[in-house]
Amino acid sequence: MSKPDLLVIGPLYGPTMAQLDAAYTTHRYWEAADKPSLLGQIAGTCEAVATSGGHGLKAEVIKALPKLKIVGSFGVGYDSVDVAACKAAGIHVTNTPDVLTDCVADTTWALILSTVRKTVSYDKFVRDGKWLKGNAPLTDKVWGEKMGIIGLGRIGKAIAKRGEGFGMQVAYHGRSKQAGVTFPYYATPAELARNVKILVVVTPGGKETDKLVSAEVIEALGPKGYLINISRGSTIDEEALVKALATGKLGGAGLDVFVEEPKVPEELFKLDNVVLQPHVGSGTHHTRTAMGQMVVDNLAAYFVGKPLPSEVPETL
Ligand code: 8YV
């Protein structure tokens, strides 16, 4: 029996790619020199696409594949997938929530600690032989401080839980106050920022949250505040952030995501009040394996007519 076609938008985790290659006739969109011609060749047969939060799925590809019915997206965030176009065309979109929650929360904590307690600059201090000439400067503390979370979803709650272990006072902002959550709620990001020392951004990306952390929010956090971004580069006004960090108007930042990643504003490279990471929130072998398995399972469920394990609410 011939294998179904699967269009893969960009390179995925190696073991996941191997599983997909075994089950489908895969077509590597990113490798195709003539993309319209590839889409034309599979337009009559291709019902499935595999992609990721990073690679996304554009309306023009959706339009070129009239038989498309299922999208398996690797990652919890799917702001780069044109879900409205999928919905309009009756295409089901699936993502990979839950399995990455704890690793993303751990990564967030690695960023909090390394930013506030200066782990990275201390490492450089030792390697550069500066310790031989004198003691290193001291830092702010983390335990017992006030931490604000923008986006108290599954990952936000896992970050908060770890924060409680550090004796922190947690507060949050989201679209609305959550029933059953006892942490103080602030109706705007600026109000939350004014009342905490460490502000963690973990809200989904997309139009609704574009530059949610504005210049005003950054100013409210202030020279003694720290901003941690594990969500999407788009959620922060990056230009305002770089300026505030360079001029000392913001104490520090730990950043896993950027507006034009993998391009990172070079001004940040010179600053030692910033810790930079290459979008690795979920980047452990364990979690990436589990995420890949969810992509494989969602696609397989579609082809055998079973309920999809994790369809996004918009296309349900
Ligand atoms: C992935 C992520 O690395 O889950 C997400 O939304 O940002 C990350 O876990 C990303 O989706 C892969 O491109």
mmCIF file of C-alpha atoms and ligand atoms in Angstrom:
data_model
loop_
_atom_site.group_PDB
_atom_site.id
_atom_site.type_symbol
_atom_site.label_atom_id
_atom_site.label_comp_id
_atom_site.label_asym_id
_atom_site.label_seq_id
_atom_site.Cartn_x
_atom_site.Cartn_y
_atom_site.Cartn_z
ATOM 1 C CA MET A 1 0.000 0.000 0.000
ATOM 2 C CA SER A 2 1.362 3.433 -0.832
ATOM 3 C CA LYS A 3 2.052 5.780 2.028
ATOM 4 C CA PRO A 4 0.033 9.010 2.379
ATOM 5 C CA ASP A 5 1.693 12.274 1.402
ATOM 6 C CA LEU A 6 2.920 14.578 4.148
ATOM 7 C CA LEU A 7 4.245 18.058 3.524
ATOM 8 C CA VAL A 8 6.862 18.999 6.125
ATOM 9 C CA ILE A 9 7.334 22.770 6.272
ATOM 10 C CA GLY A 10 10.737 22.936 7.971
ATOM 11 C CA PRO A 11 13.226 20.614 9.653
ATOM 12 C CA LEU A 12 11.850 18.914 12.769
ATOM 13 C CA TYR A 13 13.513 17.035 15.633
ATOM 14 C CA GLY A 14 15.577 14.243 13.996
ATOM 15 C CA PRO A 15 13.889 11.199 15.593
ATOM 16 C CA THR A 16 10.450 12.686 14.809
ATOM 17 C CA MET A 17 11.460 13.220 11.181
ATOM 18 C CA ALA A 18 12.572 9.580 11.045
ATOM 19 C CA GLN A 19 9.168 8.434 12.348
ATOM 20 C CA LEU A 20 7.380 10.603 9.790
ATOM 21 C CA ASP A 21 9.630 9.370 6.967
ATOM 22 C CA ALA A 22 8.728 5.787 7.912
ATOM 23 C CA ALA A 23 4.961 6.370 7.915
ATOM 24 C CA TYR A 24 4.508 8.880 5.058
ATOM 25 C CA THR A 25 5.826 9.949 1.710
ATOM 26 C CA THR A 26 7.359 13.108 3.082
ATOM 27 C CA HIS A 27 7.912 16.238 1.011
ATOM 28 C CA ARG A 28 10.472 18.659 2.430
ATOM 29 C CA TYR A 29 9.102 22.109 1.687
ATOM 30 C CA TRP A 30 12.167 23.965 2.951
ATOM 31 C CA GLU A 31 14.444 22.011 0.620
ATOM 32 C CA ALA A 32 12.340 22.517 -2.515
ATOM 33 C CA ALA A 33 14.017 24.919 -4.944
ATOM 34 C CA ASP A 34 10.683 25.457 -6.741
ATOM 35 C CA LYS A 35 8.084 25.568 -3.970
ATOM 36 C CA PRO A 36 5.009 26.318 -6.134
ATOM 37 C CA SER A 37 5.918 23.349 -8.310
ATOM 38 C CA LEU A 38 6.183 21.022 -5.262
ATOM 39 C CA LEU A 39 2.785 22.229 -4.025
ATOM 40 C CA GLY A 40 1.355 21.686 -7.513
ATOM 41 C CA GLN A 41 2.669 18.088 -7.611
ATOM 42 C CA ILE A 42 0.974 17.125 -4.320
ATOM 43 C CA ALA A 43 -2.118 19.374 -4.505
ATOM 44 C CA GLY A 44 -4.385 16.531 -5.601
ATOM 45 C CA THR A 45 -3.339 14.096 -2.865
ATOM 46 C CA CYS A 46 -1.788 15.789 0.179
ATOM 47 C CA GLU A 47 -4.073 15.753 3.223
ATOM 48 C CA ALA A 48 -1.460 16.393 5.913
ATOM 49 C CA VAL A 49 1.142 18.948 6.944
ATOM 50 C CA ALA A 50 3.727 18.718 9.711
ATOM 51 C CA THR A 51 5.227 21.943 10.990
ATOM 52 C CA SER A 52 6.304 23.644 14.222
ATOM 53 C CA GLY A 53 5.793 26.842 16.161
ATOM 54 C CA GLY A 54 8.936 28.141 14.498
ATOM 55 C CA HIS A 55 8.096 27.164 10.908
ATOM 56 C CA GLY A 56 4.375 27.929 10.999
ATOM 57 C CA LEU A 57 1.954 27.537 8.109
ATOM 58 C CA LYS A 58 1.035 30.348 5.733
ATOM 59 C CA ALA A 59 -2.305 30.959 4.022
ATOM 60 C CA GLU A 60 -0.662 30.628 0.575
ATOM 61 C CA VAL A 61 0.394 27.021 1.325
ATOM 62 C CA ILE A 62 -3.044 26.194 2.731
ATOM 63 C CA LYS A 63 -4.654 27.614 -0.417
ATOM 64 C CA ALA A 64 -2.363 25.587 -2.655
ATOM 65 C CA LEU A 65 -3.395 22.304 -0.966
ATOM 66 C CA PRO A 66 -7.167 21.872 -1.451
ATOM 67 C CA LYS A 67 -7.136 18.332 0.019
ATOM 68 C CA LEU A 68 -5.422 19.419 3.250
ATOM 69 C CA LYS A 69 -7.315 18.230 6.333
ATOM 70 C CA ILE A 70 -4.804 17.875 9.202
ATOM 71 C CA VAL A 71 -1.900 19.916 10.545
ATOM 72 C CA GLY A 72 0.437 18.495 13.173
ATOM 73 C CA SER A 73 2.379 21.360 14.745
ATOM 74 C CA PHE A 74 5.376 20.614 16.945
ATOM 75 C CA GLY A 75 5.134 22.962 19.945
ATOM 76 C CA VAL A 76 2.445 24.345 22.215
ATOM 77 C CA GLY A 77 2.416 27.796 20.577
ATOM 78 C CA TYR A 78 0.794 27.910 17.144
ATOM 79 C CA ASP A 79 0.598 31.657 16.541
ATOM 80 C CA SER A 80 2.635 31.163 13.341
ATOM 81 C CA VAL A 81 0.038 28.777 11.904
ATOM 82 C CA ASP A 82 -2.729 30.605 10.056
ATOM 83 C CA VAL A 83 -5.482 29.025 12.129
ATOM 84 C CA ALA A 84 -8.191 31.290 10.721
ATOM 85 C CA ALA A 85 -7.379 30.108 7.180
ATOM 86 C CA CYS A 86 -7.333 26.483 8.417
ATOM 87 C CA LYS A 87 -10.683 26.889 10.136
ATOM 88 C CA ALA A 88 -12.221 28.460 7.044
ATOM 89 C CA ALA A 89 -11.010 25.514 4.938
ATOM 90 C CA GLY A 90 -12.162 22.858 7.443
ATOM 91 C CA ILE A 91 -8.606 21.849 8.364
ATOM 92 C CA HIS A 92 -7.886 20.490 11.851
ATOM 93 C CA VAL A 93 -4.853 21.959 13.624
ATOM 94 C CA THR A 94 -3.126 20.042 16.419
ATOM 95 C CA ASN A 95 -0.303 21.095 18.774
ATOM 96 C CA THR A 96 1.758 19.517 21.572
ATOM 97 C CA PRO A 97 0.690 20.916 24.976
ATOM 98 C CA ASP A 98 1.278 19.451 28.475
ATOM 99 C CA VAL A 99 4.311 17.286 27.696
ATOM 100 C CA LEU A 100 6.539 20.387 27.589
ATOM 101 C CA THR A 101 5.116 22.236 30.611
ATOM 102 C CA ASP A 102 7.694 21.189 33.191
ATOM 103 C CA CYS A 103 10.784 21.556 31.021
ATOM 104 C CA VAL A 104 9.681 25.041 29.934
ATOM 105 C CA ALA A 105 9.100 25.943 33.595
ATOM 106 C CA ASP A 106 12.571 24.602 34.495
ATOM 107 C CA THR A 107 14.129 26.646 31.686
ATOM 108 C CA THR A 108 12.319 29.740 32.920
ATOM 109 C CA TRP A 109 13.792 29.158 36.340
ATOM 110 C CA ALA A 110 17.263 28.691 34.874
ATOM 111 C CA LEU A 111 16.793 32.123 33.260
ATOM 112 C CA ILE A 112 15.472 33.734 36.453
ATOM 113 C CA LEU A 113 18.376 32.485 38.543
ATOM 114 C CA SER A 114 21.084 33.124 35.966
ATOM 115 C CA THR A 115 19.793 36.640 35.249
ATOM 116 C CA VAL A 116 19.303 37.830 38.818
ATOM 117 C CA ARG A 117 22.248 35.932 40.363
ATOM 118 C CA LYS A 118 24.498 36.644 37.345
ATOM 119 C CA THR A 119 25.587 33.040 36.765
ATOM 120 C CA VAL A 120 26.775 33.746 33.231
ATOM 121 C CA SER A 121 28.817 36.865 34.047
ATOM 122 C CA TYR A 122 30.306 35.092 37.068
ATOM 123 C CA ASP A 123 31.387 32.213 34.862
ATOM 124 C CA LYS A 124 33.104 34.719 32.556
ATOM 125 C CA PHE A 125 34.626 36.478 35.589
ATOM 126 C CA VAL A 126 36.336 33.247 36.664
ATOM 127 C CA ARG A 127 37.433 32.250 33.143
ATOM 128 C CA ASP A 128 38.846 35.729 32.459
ATOM 129 C CA GLY A 129 41.039 35.470 35.572
ATOM 130 C CA LYS A 130 39.316 38.451 37.218
ATOM 131 C CA TRP A 131 38.815 36.559 40.483
ATOM 132 C CA LEU A 132 42.593 36.559 40.968
ATOM 133 C CA LYS A 133 42.426 40.352 41.121
ATOM 134 C CA GLY A 134 39.516 40.652 43.563
ATOM 135 C CA ASN A 135 36.054 39.536 44.525
ATOM 136 C CA ALA A 136 33.131 39.712 42.142
ATOM 137 C CA PRO A 137 30.317 42.270 42.587
ATOM 138 C CA LEU A 138 27.291 41.071 44.577
ATOM 139 C CA THR A 139 23.812 40.548 43.142
ATOM 140 C CA ASP A 140 20.132 40.953 43.992
ATOM 141 C CA LYS A 141 18.321 37.975 45.490
ATOM 142 C CA VAL A 142 15.552 35.728 44.199
ATOM 143 C CA TRP A 143 13.986 33.901 47.160
ATOM 144 C CA GLY A 144 11.159 35.717 48.891
ATOM 145 C CA GLU A 145 10.823 38.345 46.139
ATOM 146 C CA LYS A 146 7.655 39.277 44.274
ATOM 147 C CA MET A 147 7.223 37.555 40.920
ATOM 148 C CA GLY A 148 4.622 38.557 38.344
ATOM 149 C CA ILE A 149 3.461 36.151 35.646
ATOM 150 C CA ILE A 150 1.833 37.367 32.441
ATOM 151 C CA GLY A 151 -0.166 34.382 31.195
ATOM 152 C CA LEU A 152 -1.052 32.037 34.038
ATOM 153 C CA GLY A 153 -1.787 28.997 31.901
ATOM 154 C CA ARG A 154 -0.349 25.524 32.368
ATOM 155 C CA ILE A 155 3.266 26.681 32.009
ATOM 156 C CA GLY A 156 2.653 29.843 34.030
ATOM 157 C CA LYS A 157 1.256 27.750 36.880
ATOM 158 C CA ALA A 158 4.269 25.395 36.795
ATOM 159 C CA ILE A 159 6.564 28.455 37.018
ATOM 160 C CA ALA A 160 4.484 29.807 39.930
ATOM 161 C CA LYS A 161 4.687 26.451 41.750
ATOM 162 C CA ARG A 162 8.469 26.530 41.538
ATOM 163 C CA GLY A 163 8.343 30.152 42.731
ATOM 164 C CA GLU A 164 6.457 29.102 45.844
ATOM 165 C CA GLY A 165 9.293 26.674 46.529
ATOM 166 C CA PHE A 166 11.555 29.740 46.575
ATOM 167 C CA GLY A 167 9.226 31.454 49.056
ATOM 168 C CA MET A 168 8.158 34.000 46.451
ATOM 169 C CA GLN A 169 4.994 36.035 46.397
ATOM 170 C CA VAL A 170 3.350 35.371 43.058
ATOM 171 C CA ALA A 171 0.899 37.681 41.248
ATOM 172 C CA TYR A 172 -0.424 37.498 37.693
ATOM 173 C CA HIS A 173 -2.028 39.206 34.732
ATOM 174 C CA GLY A 174 -4.095 37.537 32.028
ATOM 175 C CA ARG A 175 -7.153 38.294 29.937
ATOM 176 C CA SER A 176 -9.295 37.741 33.036
ATOM 177 C CA LYS A 177 -9.084 36.840 36.713
ATOM 178 C CA GLN A 178 -9.131 33.069 37.147
ATOM 179 C CA ALA A 179 -11.642 31.406 39.447
ATOM 180 C CA GLY A 180 -9.944 29.277 42.097
ATOM 181 C CA VAL A 181 -6.570 31.053 41.799
ATOM 182 C CA THR A 182 -5.578 32.825 45.007
ATOM 183 C CA PHE A 183 -2.587 34.789 43.635
ATOM 184 C CA PRO A 184 -3.328 38.526 43.357
ATOM 185 C CA TYR A 185 -4.595 39.514 39.903
ATOM 186 C CA TYR A 186 -3.663 42.758 38.162
ATOM 187 C CA ALA A 187 -5.870 43.991 35.341
ATOM 188 C CA THR A 188 -3.007 45.440 33.278
ATOM 189 C CA PRO A 189 0.601 44.349 32.631
ATOM 190 C CA ALA A 190 1.825 47.805 33.775
ATOM 191 C CA GLU A 191 0.092 47.500 37.147
ATOM 192 C CA LEU A 192 1.558 44.044 37.620
ATOM 193 C CA ALA A 193 5.023 45.300 36.621
ATOM 194 C CA ARG A 194 4.830 48.159 39.135
ATOM 195 C CA ASN A 195 4.189 45.662 41.930
ATOM 196 C CA VAL A 196 6.813 42.967 41.298
ATOM 197 C CA LYS A 197 10.557 42.598 41.028
ATOM 198 C CA ILE A 198 10.677 39.769 38.495
ATOM 199 C CA LEU A 199 8.208 39.769 35.596
ATOM 200 C CA VAL A 200 7.852 36.551 33.605
ATOM 201 C CA VAL A 201 6.147 36.579 30.199
ATOM 202 C CA VAL A 202 4.616 33.238 29.250
ATOM 203 C CA THR A 203 1.533 34.270 27.304
ATOM 204 C CA PRO A 204 0.863 32.925 23.780
ATOM 205 C CA GLY A 205 2.144 34.998 20.847
ATOM 206 C CA GLY A 206 0.042 36.394 18.016
ATOM 207 C CA LYS A 207 -1.861 39.594 17.284
ATOM 208 C CA GLU A 208 -3.673 39.724 20.637
ATOM 209 C CA THR A 209 -0.465 39.910 22.660
ATOM 210 C CA ASP A 210 1.722 41.866 20.231
ATOM 211 C CA LYS A 211 3.955 44.215 22.306
ATOM 212 C CA LEU A 212 1.808 43.524 25.378
ATOM 213 C CA VAL A 213 4.952 44.344 27.344
ATOM 214 C CA SER A 214 5.234 47.905 26.048
ATOM 215 C CA ALA A 215 7.729 50.664 26.851
ATOM 216 C CA GLU A 216 5.325 51.712 29.632
ATOM 217 C CA VAL A 217 5.386 48.232 31.204
ATOM 218 C CA ILE A 218 9.184 48.101 31.014
ATOM 219 C CA GLU A 219 9.380 51.506 32.665
ATOM 220 C CA ALA A 220 6.984 50.335 35.389
ATOM 221 C CA LEU A 221 9.275 47.384 36.131
ATOM 222 C CA GLY A 222 12.134 49.843 36.391
ATOM 223 C CA PRO A 223 15.879 49.855 37.153
ATOM 224 C CA LYS A 224 15.509 47.337 39.974
ATOM 225 C CA GLY A 225 13.277 44.996 37.976
ATOM 226 C CA TYR A 226 13.988 41.919 35.851
ATOM 227 C CA LEU A 227 12.097 40.778 32.763
ATOM 228 C CA ILE A 228 12.088 37.131 31.713
ATOM 229 C CA ASN A 229 10.649 36.156 28.309
ATOM 230 C CA ILE A 230 9.931 32.521 27.508
ATOM 231 C CA SER A 231 6.884 33.169 25.275
ATOM 232 C CA ARG A 232 7.451 34.802 21.859
ATOM 233 C CA GLY A 233 9.631 37.749 20.877
ATOM 234 C CA SER A 234 6.498 39.542 19.659
ATOM 235 C CA THR A 235 5.032 39.890 23.167
ATOM 236 C CA ILE A 236 7.633 42.509 24.129
ATOM 237 C CA ASP A 237 8.468 45.842 22.501
ATOM 238 C CA GLU A 238 12.008 44.685 21.729
ATOM 239 C CA GLU A 239 13.316 48.090 20.703
ATOM 240 C CA ALA A 240 12.133 49.622 23.990
ATOM 241 C CA LEU A 241 13.584 46.652 25.893
ATOM 242 C CA VAL A 242 17.042 46.986 24.333
ATOM 243 C CA LYS A 243 17.035 50.718 25.035
ATOM 244 C CA ALA A 244 15.947 50.267 28.660
ATOM 245 C CA LEU A 245 18.620 47.612 29.270
ATOM 246 C CA ALA A 246 21.369 49.696 27.661
ATOM 247 C CA THR A 247 20.473 52.811 29.675
ATOM 248 C CA GLY A 248 19.909 51.079 33.022
ATOM 249 C CA LYS A 249 16.185 51.886 33.011
ATOM 250 C CA LEU A 250 15.561 48.147 33.408
ATOM 251 C CA GLY A 251 17.644 46.096 35.840
ATOM 252 C CA GLY A 252 18.083 42.998 33.706
ATOM 253 C CA ALA A 253 16.483 40.503 31.355
ATOM 254 C CA GLY A 254 16.589 36.788 30.608
ATOM 255 C CA LEU A 255 15.470 36.148 27.043
ATOM 256 C CA ASP A 256 14.756 32.864 25.288
ATOM 257 C CA VAL A 257 12.844 34.356 22.350
ATOM 258 C CA PHE A 258 13.300 37.276 19.938
ATOM 259 C CA VAL A 259 11.291 39.115 17.315
ATOM 260 C CA GLU A 260 13.432 38.032 14.347
ATOM 261 C CA GLU A 261 15.046 34.930 15.806
ATOM 262 C CA PRO A 262 17.522 33.450 15.189
ATOM 263 C CA LYS A 263 18.632 37.046 14.592
ATOM 264 C CA VAL A 264 19.133 38.724 17.975
ATOM 265 C CA PRO A 265 19.631 42.509 18.347
ATOM 266 C CA GLU A 266 23.421 42.858 18.465
ATOM 267 C CA GLU A 267 23.252 45.666 21.048
ATOM 268 C CA LEU A 268 22.336 42.944 23.549
ATOM 269 C CA PHE A 269 25.664 41.130 23.037
ATOM 270 C CA LYS A 270 27.520 43.947 24.770
ATOM 271 C CA LEU A 271 25.320 44.026 27.873
ATOM 272 C CA ASP A 272 26.069 41.987 30.983
ATOM 273 C CA ASN A 273 22.632 42.553 32.528
ATOM 274 C CA VAL A 274 21.133 40.168 29.954
ATOM 275 C CA VAL A 275 21.149 36.383 29.637
ATOM 276 C CA LEU A 276 20.419 35.131 26.113
ATOM 277 C CA GLN A 277 19.182 31.707 25.045
ATOM 278 C CA PRO A 278 18.464 30.287 21.554
ATOM 279 C CA HIS A 279 14.725 29.441 22.024
ATOM 280 C CA VAL A 280 15.271 26.281 24.027
ATOM 281 C CA GLY A 281 12.385 26.415 26.517
ATOM 282 C CA SER A 282 11.309 22.864 25.695
ATOM 283 C CA GLY A 283 14.739 21.781 24.481
ATOM 284 C CA THR A 284 15.453 18.538 26.310
ATOM 285 C CA HIS A 285 15.669 15.149 24.600
ATOM 286 C CA HIS A 286 12.899 13.860 26.861
ATOM 287 C CA THR A 287 10.456 16.644 26.041
ATOM 288 C CA ARG A 288 11.247 16.922 22.336
ATOM 289 C CA THR A 289 10.728 13.146 22.026
ATOM 290 C CA ALA A 290 7.337 13.455 23.716
ATOM 291 C CA MET A 291 6.376 16.455 21.545
ATOM 292 C CA GLY A 292 7.380 14.584 18.391
ATOM 293 C CA GLN A 293 5.333 11.584 19.455
ATOM 294 C CA MET A 294 2.293 13.832 19.796
ATOM 295 C CA VAL A 295 2.757 15.105 16.244
ATOM 296 C CA VAL A 296 3.043 11.498 15.025
ATOM 297 C CA ASP A 297 -0.016 10.439 17.064
ATOM 298 C CA ASN A 298 -2.194 13.328 15.903
ATOM 299 C CA LEU A 299 -1.436 12.662 12.243
ATOM 300 C CA ALA A 300 -1.920 8.906 12.671
ATOM 301 C CA ALA A 301 -5.258 9.422 14.444
ATOM 302 C CA TYR A 302 -6.524 11.448 11.486
ATOM 303 C CA PHE A 303 -5.561 8.760 8.979
ATOM 304 C CA VAL A 304 -7.322 5.959 10.924
ATOM 305 C CA GLY A 305 -10.364 8.113 11.697
ATOM 306 C CA LYS A 306 -9.812 8.266 15.465
ATOM 307 C CA PRO A 307 -10.363 11.394 17.631
ATOM 308 C CA LEU A 308 -7.377 13.735 17.465
ATOM 309 C CA PRO A 309 -5.417 13.638 20.759
ATOM 310 C CA SER A 310 -4.712 17.380 20.919
ATOM 311 C CA GLU A 311 -6.597 19.612 18.528
ATOM 312 C CA VAL A 312 -6.390 23.363 19.152
ATOM 313 C CA PRO A 313 -9.679 24.868 20.415
ATOM 314 C CA GLU A 314 -10.155 27.129 17.373
ATOM 315 C CA THR A 315 -10.619 24.255 14.888
ATOM 316 C CA LEU A 316 -12.396 21.781 17.165
HETATM 317 C C1 8YV B 1 9.357 24.759 20.316
HETATM 318 C C2 8YV B 1 7.865 26.453 21.501
HETATM 319 O O1 8YV B 1 10.740 24.780 20.360
HETATM 320 O O2 8YV B 1 6.226 24.935 22.158
HETATM 321 C C3 8YV B 1 6.465 26.046 21.725
HETATM 322 O O3 8YV B 1 5.582 26.868 21.489
HETATM 323 O O4 8YV B 1 8.151 27.579 21.306
HETATM 324 C C4 8YV B 1 8.947 25.443 21.565
HETATM 325 O O5 8YV B 1 8.628 24.454 22.494
HETATM 326 C C5 8YV B 1 8.951 25.323 19.017
HETATM 327 O O6 8YV B 1 7.585 25.239 18.810
HETATM 328 C C6 8YV B 1 9.657 24.599 17.881
HETATM 329 O O7 8YV B 1 9.658 25.436 16.795
#
